[in-house]
Amino acid sequence: MEKNKYLAKILFLNLSIFILSLAFSGQARAALSQEDKVAIGTEITTIYRAARGVVAKSQKLINDATKGDKGLSADAVIAKTKENYKTATGTDFKMADAGTLKGETQAALLNAIKDVMNNAQALINEKGKGLKGFLPAIFAKQMGDGFNKNIAGKAYIKLTAPKNYVRNRANRPDKWEADVIEKQFKNPSYEKNKVFVAEAAHKGKSAFRLILPEYYKQACLNCHGEPKGEKDITGGKKEGGKLGELGGAISFVIYN
């Protein structure tokens, strides 16, 4: 009997600690300033883009049927991601404290990159096979899914695009994203590469939202360029995109 009472007390104590930790976590996110949230969102979307850029620039290597080991281990991709990040921002990538939301989002994304690359090694390094199907958009989707799982409901990231450019239905913009893309990013007066932020609901929850526009680079046009309707190397139809045209966006959320 005494033992049961003791176990019940321990269970109650652990449950109380868990509930308090959730409460403090929510309070910590709510206590972040708008500037803090913009900084976190801008950094995470920049890292996300930097990682996808590594895979984009490595497509010829990945699809080289004459080579086995491509040297694209998780560690190698993360190192190149950090190089791309420095090129984009002018500063070295630095991990924040583990107990902060910034540190948690950084770790969640880097761990997602590791997991995706570790799982893809057999495919990437398969000798005798050309097109692997390990495309930048596929990598970005898997990386985003991993991040969303790792961050456990505190934040969310997604690759999206104008509705007429979306190939994967999972990447379709929601109403808020579509409105920003059509009314802000497509406006000729909108500053290129500038993030757009707002307090807006996401999946029925109160949230801070940030979205980063993306523009077609030369490498993108191999699959998304002209002539429109022609099949690309994956068998998909080219969208007829032009160099420098708005081609997509990275959407990021911090739940309040």
Tab-separated table of C-alpha atoms in Angstrom:
chain	number	residue	atom	x	y	z
A	1	MET	CA	0.000	0.000	0.000
A	2	GLU	CA	2.780	2.399	0.991
A	3	LYS	CA	4.654	1.485	-2.165
A	4	ASN	CA	1.600	2.332	-4.308
A	5	LYS	CA	1.271	5.713	-2.578
A	6	TYR	CA	4.958	6.397	-3.210
A	7	LEU	CA	4.640	5.515	-6.908
A	8	ALA	CA	1.552	7.692	-7.205
A	9	LYS	CA	3.427	10.645	-5.704
A	10	ILE	CA	6.338	10.138	-8.098
A	11	LEU	CA	3.957	9.943	-11.059
A	12	PHE	CA	2.141	13.088	-9.930
A	13	LEU	CA	5.444	14.932	-9.470
A	14	ASN	CA	6.713	13.945	-12.930
A	15	LEU	CA	3.422	14.954	-14.511
A	16	SER	CA	3.524	18.315	-12.743
A	17	ILE	CA	7.081	18.944	-13.936
A	18	PHE	CA	6.056	18.055	-17.496
A	19	ILE	CA	3.078	20.424	-17.432
A	20	LEU	CA	5.192	23.224	-15.978
A	21	SER	CA	7.860	22.691	-18.629
A	22	LEU	CA	5.227	23.059	-21.356
A	23	ALA	CA	3.915	26.219	-19.737
A	24	PHE	CA	7.368	27.769	-19.386
A	25	SER	CA	8.193	26.799	-22.976
A	26	GLY	CA	5.075	28.573	-24.226
A	27	GLN	CA	5.829	31.626	-22.073
A	28	ALA	CA	9.390	31.738	-23.409
A	29	ARG	CA	8.151	31.767	-27.016
A	30	ALA	CA	5.560	34.417	-26.209
A	31	ALA	CA	8.248	36.525	-24.540
A	32	LEU	CA	10.276	36.707	-27.742
A	33	SER	CA	10.151	40.105	-29.376
A	34	GLN	CA	9.096	40.584	-32.987
A	35	GLU	CA	12.730	41.308	-33.772
A	36	ASP	CA	13.791	38.009	-32.167
A	37	LYS	CA	11.242	36.058	-34.176
A	38	VAL	CA	12.251	37.735	-37.428
A	39	ALA	CA	15.901	36.942	-36.702
A	40	ILE	CA	15.134	33.279	-36.000
A	41	GLY	CA	12.918	32.913	-39.059
A	42	THR	CA	15.390	34.661	-41.336
A	43	GLU	CA	18.251	32.479	-40.143
A	44	ILE	CA	16.397	29.180	-40.390
A	45	THR	CA	15.058	29.899	-43.877
A	46	THR	CA	18.569	30.979	-44.921
A	47	ILE	CA	20.092	27.736	-43.616
A	48	TYR	CA	17.315	25.757	-45.295
A	49	ARG	CA	18.021	27.481	-48.597
A	50	ALA	CA	21.781	27.056	-48.152
A	51	ALA	CA	21.414	23.300	-47.620
A	52	ARG	CA	19.160	22.882	-50.641
A	53	GLY	CA	21.741	24.820	-52.649
A	54	VAL	CA	24.347	22.169	-51.860
A	55	VAL	CA	22.152	19.468	-53.374
A	56	ALA	CA	21.257	21.688	-56.350
A	57	LYS	CA	24.919	22.305	-57.185
A	58	SER	CA	25.699	18.605	-56.749
A	59	GLN	CA	23.106	17.256	-59.214
A	60	LYS	CA	25.641	16.404	-61.929
A	61	LEU	CA	27.785	14.588	-59.379
A	62	ILE	CA	24.830	12.773	-57.785
A	63	ASN	CA	23.648	11.528	-61.197
A	64	ASP	CA	27.114	10.435	-62.358
A	65	ALA	CA	26.706	6.709	-63.002
A	66	THR	CA	30.476	6.167	-63.273
A	67	LYS	CA	31.181	7.129	-59.649
A	68	GLY	CA	30.416	5.352	-56.428
A	69	ASP	CA	31.103	7.378	-53.309
A	70	LYS	CA	30.200	10.980	-54.139
A	71	GLY	CA	31.675	12.496	-50.979
A	72	LEU	CA	28.303	13.889	-49.972
A	73	SER	CA	28.143	12.580	-46.440
A	74	ALA	CA	25.944	14.312	-43.881
A	75	ASP	CA	28.983	16.056	-42.395
A	76	ALA	CA	30.189	17.198	-45.820
A	77	VAL	CA	26.774	18.611	-46.758
A	78	ILE	CA	26.455	20.446	-43.434
A	79	ALA	CA	29.945	21.907	-43.871
A	80	LYS	CA	29.023	23.149	-47.363
A	81	THR	CA	25.715	24.438	-46.028
A	82	LYS	CA	27.596	26.577	-43.517
A	83	GLU	CA	29.828	27.852	-46.321
A	84	ASN	CA	26.740	28.832	-48.326
A	85	TYR	CA	25.268	30.469	-45.228
A	86	LYS	CA	28.404	32.589	-44.782
A	87	THR	CA	28.350	33.574	-48.448
A	88	ALA	CA	24.719	34.646	-48.139
A	89	THR	CA	25.009	36.501	-44.829
A	90	GLY	CA	28.655	37.534	-44.572
A	91	THR	CA	28.913	35.924	-41.124
A	92	ASP	CA	29.887	32.521	-39.777
A	93	PHE	CA	27.121	30.211	-38.622
A	94	LYS	CA	27.044	29.949	-34.826
A	95	MET	CA	24.921	27.704	-32.651
A	96	ALA	CA	22.814	29.493	-30.044
A	97	ASP	CA	22.251	28.206	-26.501
A	98	ALA	CA	20.438	24.866	-26.461
A	99	GLY	CA	17.693	26.169	-24.165
A	100	THR	CA	16.646	28.962	-26.535
A	101	LEU	CA	14.177	28.650	-29.389
A	102	LYS	CA	16.906	29.769	-31.774
A	103	GLY	CA	19.166	26.978	-30.584
A	104	GLU	CA	16.349	24.452	-30.759
A	105	THR	CA	15.414	25.393	-34.323
A	106	GLN	CA	19.061	25.331	-35.423
A	107	ALA	CA	19.571	21.868	-33.947
A	108	ALA	CA	16.272	20.602	-35.379
A	109	LEU	CA	17.248	21.666	-38.900
A	110	LEU	CA	20.846	20.423	-38.773
A	111	ASN	CA	19.685	17.065	-37.408
A	112	ALA	CA	17.096	16.873	-40.185
A	113	ILE	CA	19.827	17.442	-42.790
A	114	LYS	CA	21.930	14.697	-41.176
A	115	ASP	CA	19.067	12.226	-41.194
A	116	VAL	CA	18.105	12.892	-44.810
A	117	MET	CA	21.676	12.599	-46.051
A	118	ASN	CA	22.421	9.494	-44.006
A	119	ASN	CA	19.297	7.807	-45.356
A	120	ALA	CA	20.151	8.791	-48.935
A	121	GLN	CA	23.740	7.520	-49.025
A	122	ALA	CA	22.942	4.174	-50.667
A	123	LEU	CA	20.949	5.917	-53.399
A	124	ILE	CA	23.414	8.739	-53.997
A	125	ASN	CA	26.418	6.412	-54.159
A	126	GLU	CA	24.818	3.733	-56.334
A	127	LYS	CA	27.236	3.084	-59.171
A	128	GLY	CA	25.814	2.331	-62.602
A	129	LYS	CA	22.667	4.367	-62.044
A	130	GLY	CA	22.253	7.816	-63.587
A	131	LEU	CA	19.238	9.852	-62.551
A	132	LYS	CA	18.711	9.157	-58.851
A	133	GLY	CA	15.610	11.277	-58.274
A	134	PHE	CA	17.352	12.950	-55.332
A	135	LEU	CA	16.410	16.437	-56.479
A	136	PRO	CA	16.650	19.761	-54.600
A	137	ALA	CA	12.877	19.889	-54.099
A	138	ILE	CA	12.793	16.295	-52.815
A	139	PHE	CA	15.643	17.017	-50.425
A	140	ALA	CA	13.943	20.233	-49.248
A	141	LYS	CA	10.658	18.401	-48.598
A	142	GLN	CA	12.397	15.669	-46.596
A	143	MET	CA	14.488	18.226	-44.713
A	144	GLY	CA	11.349	20.217	-43.853
A	145	ASP	CA	9.491	17.112	-42.697
A	146	GLY	CA	12.429	16.192	-40.478
A	147	PHE	CA	12.611	19.678	-39.001
A	148	ASN	CA	8.885	19.726	-38.258
A	149	LYS	CA	9.161	16.393	-36.461
A	150	ASN	CA	12.272	17.395	-34.514
A	151	ILE	CA	10.930	20.766	-33.341
A	152	ALA	CA	7.824	19.087	-31.881
A	153	GLY	CA	5.147	21.696	-32.500
A	154	LYS	CA	7.148	24.805	-31.596
A	155	ALA	CA	7.798	25.860	-35.198
A	156	TYR	CA	7.179	24.747	-38.780
A	157	ILE	CA	8.846	25.106	-42.169
A	158	LYS	CA	7.690	24.406	-45.701
A	159	LEU	CA	8.787	24.959	-49.279
A	160	THR	CA	6.010	26.422	-51.401
A	161	ALA	CA	5.500	28.306	-54.656
A	162	PRO	CA	2.975	30.227	-56.736
A	163	LYS	CA	0.014	27.901	-57.352
A	164	ASN	CA	0.764	27.483	-61.056
A	165	TYR	CA	4.330	26.372	-60.270
A	166	VAL	CA	3.581	23.775	-57.595
A	167	ARG	CA	4.329	20.179	-58.601
A	168	ASN	CA	3.986	18.414	-55.252
A	169	ARG	CA	0.514	18.975	-53.793
A	170	ALA	CA	2.028	18.883	-50.295
A	171	ASN	CA	3.805	22.140	-51.177
A	172	ARG	CA	0.656	24.027	-52.167
A	173	PRO	CA	0.471	27.461	-50.515
A	174	ASP	CA	-2.206	27.981	-47.900
A	175	LYS	CA	-4.400	31.072	-48.168
A	176	TRP	CA	-2.003	33.319	-46.241
A	177	GLU	CA	1.011	32.175	-48.282
A	178	ALA	CA	-0.879	32.510	-51.565
A	179	ASP	CA	-2.006	36.037	-50.685
A	180	VAL	CA	1.545	37.123	-49.843
A	181	ILE	CA	2.927	35.571	-53.022
A	182	GLU	CA	0.305	37.178	-55.264
A	183	LYS	CA	-0.125	40.560	-53.561
A	184	GLN	CA	3.366	41.202	-52.179
A	185	PHE	CA	6.070	39.186	-53.929
A	186	LYS	CA	4.619	39.592	-57.421
A	187	ASN	CA	4.258	43.332	-56.978
A	188	PRO	CA	7.041	44.969	-59.057
A	189	SER	CA	7.703	47.431	-56.222
A	190	TYR	CA	8.352	44.701	-53.633
A	191	GLU	CA	11.983	44.592	-52.523
A	192	LYS	CA	13.652	41.464	-53.859
A	193	ASN	CA	14.694	38.847	-51.261
A	194	LYS	CA	12.920	40.720	-48.459
A	195	VAL	CA	11.049	38.513	-46.001
A	196	PHE	CA	7.401	39.256	-45.279
A	197	VAL	CA	6.183	38.784	-41.699
A	198	ALA	CA	2.841	38.891	-39.908
A	199	GLU	CA	0.881	37.512	-36.998
A	200	ALA	CA	-1.484	35.064	-38.660
A	201	ALA	CA	-3.065	31.727	-37.826
A	202	HIS	CA	-1.414	28.531	-39.056
A	203	LYS	CA	-3.249	25.212	-38.940
A	204	GLY	CA	-5.762	26.791	-36.576
A	205	LYS	CA	-3.136	28.047	-34.120
A	206	SER	CA	-2.024	31.580	-33.275
A	207	ALA	CA	1.380	32.126	-34.848
A	208	PHE	CA	4.126	34.409	-36.067
A	209	ARG	CA	4.674	33.816	-39.769
A	210	LEU	CA	7.580	34.652	-42.048
A	211	ILE	CA	7.954	33.890	-45.728
A	212	LEU	CA	11.062	34.310	-47.884
A	213	PRO	CA	10.679	34.774	-51.670
A	214	GLU	CA	12.821	32.732	-54.030
A	215	TYR	CA	13.792	33.515	-57.598
A	216	TYR	CA	14.840	31.213	-60.415
A	217	LYS	CA	18.567	30.775	-60.836
A	218	GLN	CA	20.187	29.263	-63.911
A	219	ALA	CA	20.379	25.811	-62.322
A	220	CYS	CA	16.639	25.907	-61.594
A	221	LEU	CA	15.781	26.428	-65.250
A	222	ASN	CA	17.049	22.968	-66.221
A	223	CYS	CA	13.783	21.637	-64.802
A	224	HIS	CA	11.589	24.732	-64.528
A	225	GLY	CA	12.583	26.852	-67.519
A	226	GLU	CA	11.664	26.984	-71.189
A	227	PRO	CA	10.206	25.814	-73.402
A	228	LYS	CA	7.068	25.548	-71.306
A	229	GLY	CA	5.509	22.097	-71.396
A	230	GLU	CA	8.680	20.302	-72.493
A	231	LYS	CA	9.614	17.339	-70.311
A	232	ASP	CA	12.588	17.788	-68.000
A	233	ILE	CA	15.006	15.038	-66.951
A	234	THR	CA	12.543	13.793	-64.323
A	235	GLY	CA	9.683	13.467	-66.782
A	236	GLY	CA	7.865	16.483	-65.378
A	237	LYS	CA	6.725	19.367	-67.558
A	238	LYS	CA	8.741	22.565	-67.503
A	239	GLU	CA	6.870	25.611	-66.228
A	240	GLY	CA	8.486	28.081	-68.620
A	241	GLY	CA	10.149	30.025	-65.811
A	242	LYS	CA	12.661	32.749	-66.586
A	243	LEU	CA	15.914	33.709	-64.907
A	244	GLY	CA	15.233	35.964	-61.912
A	245	GLU	CA	11.491	35.300	-61.911
A	246	LEU	CA	9.685	34.516	-58.669
A	247	GLY	CA	9.642	30.725	-58.532
A	248	GLY	CA	8.900	29.814	-54.934
A	249	ALA	CA	9.067	30.723	-51.269
A	250	ILE	CA	10.162	29.281	-47.942
A	251	SER	CA	7.448	29.605	-45.319
A	252	PHE	CA	8.324	29.554	-41.603
A	253	VAL	CA	6.143	29.580	-38.495
A	254	ILE	CA	6.690	30.102	-34.783
A	255	TYR	CA	3.643	29.090	-32.757
A	256	ASN	CA	2.628	31.507	-30.013
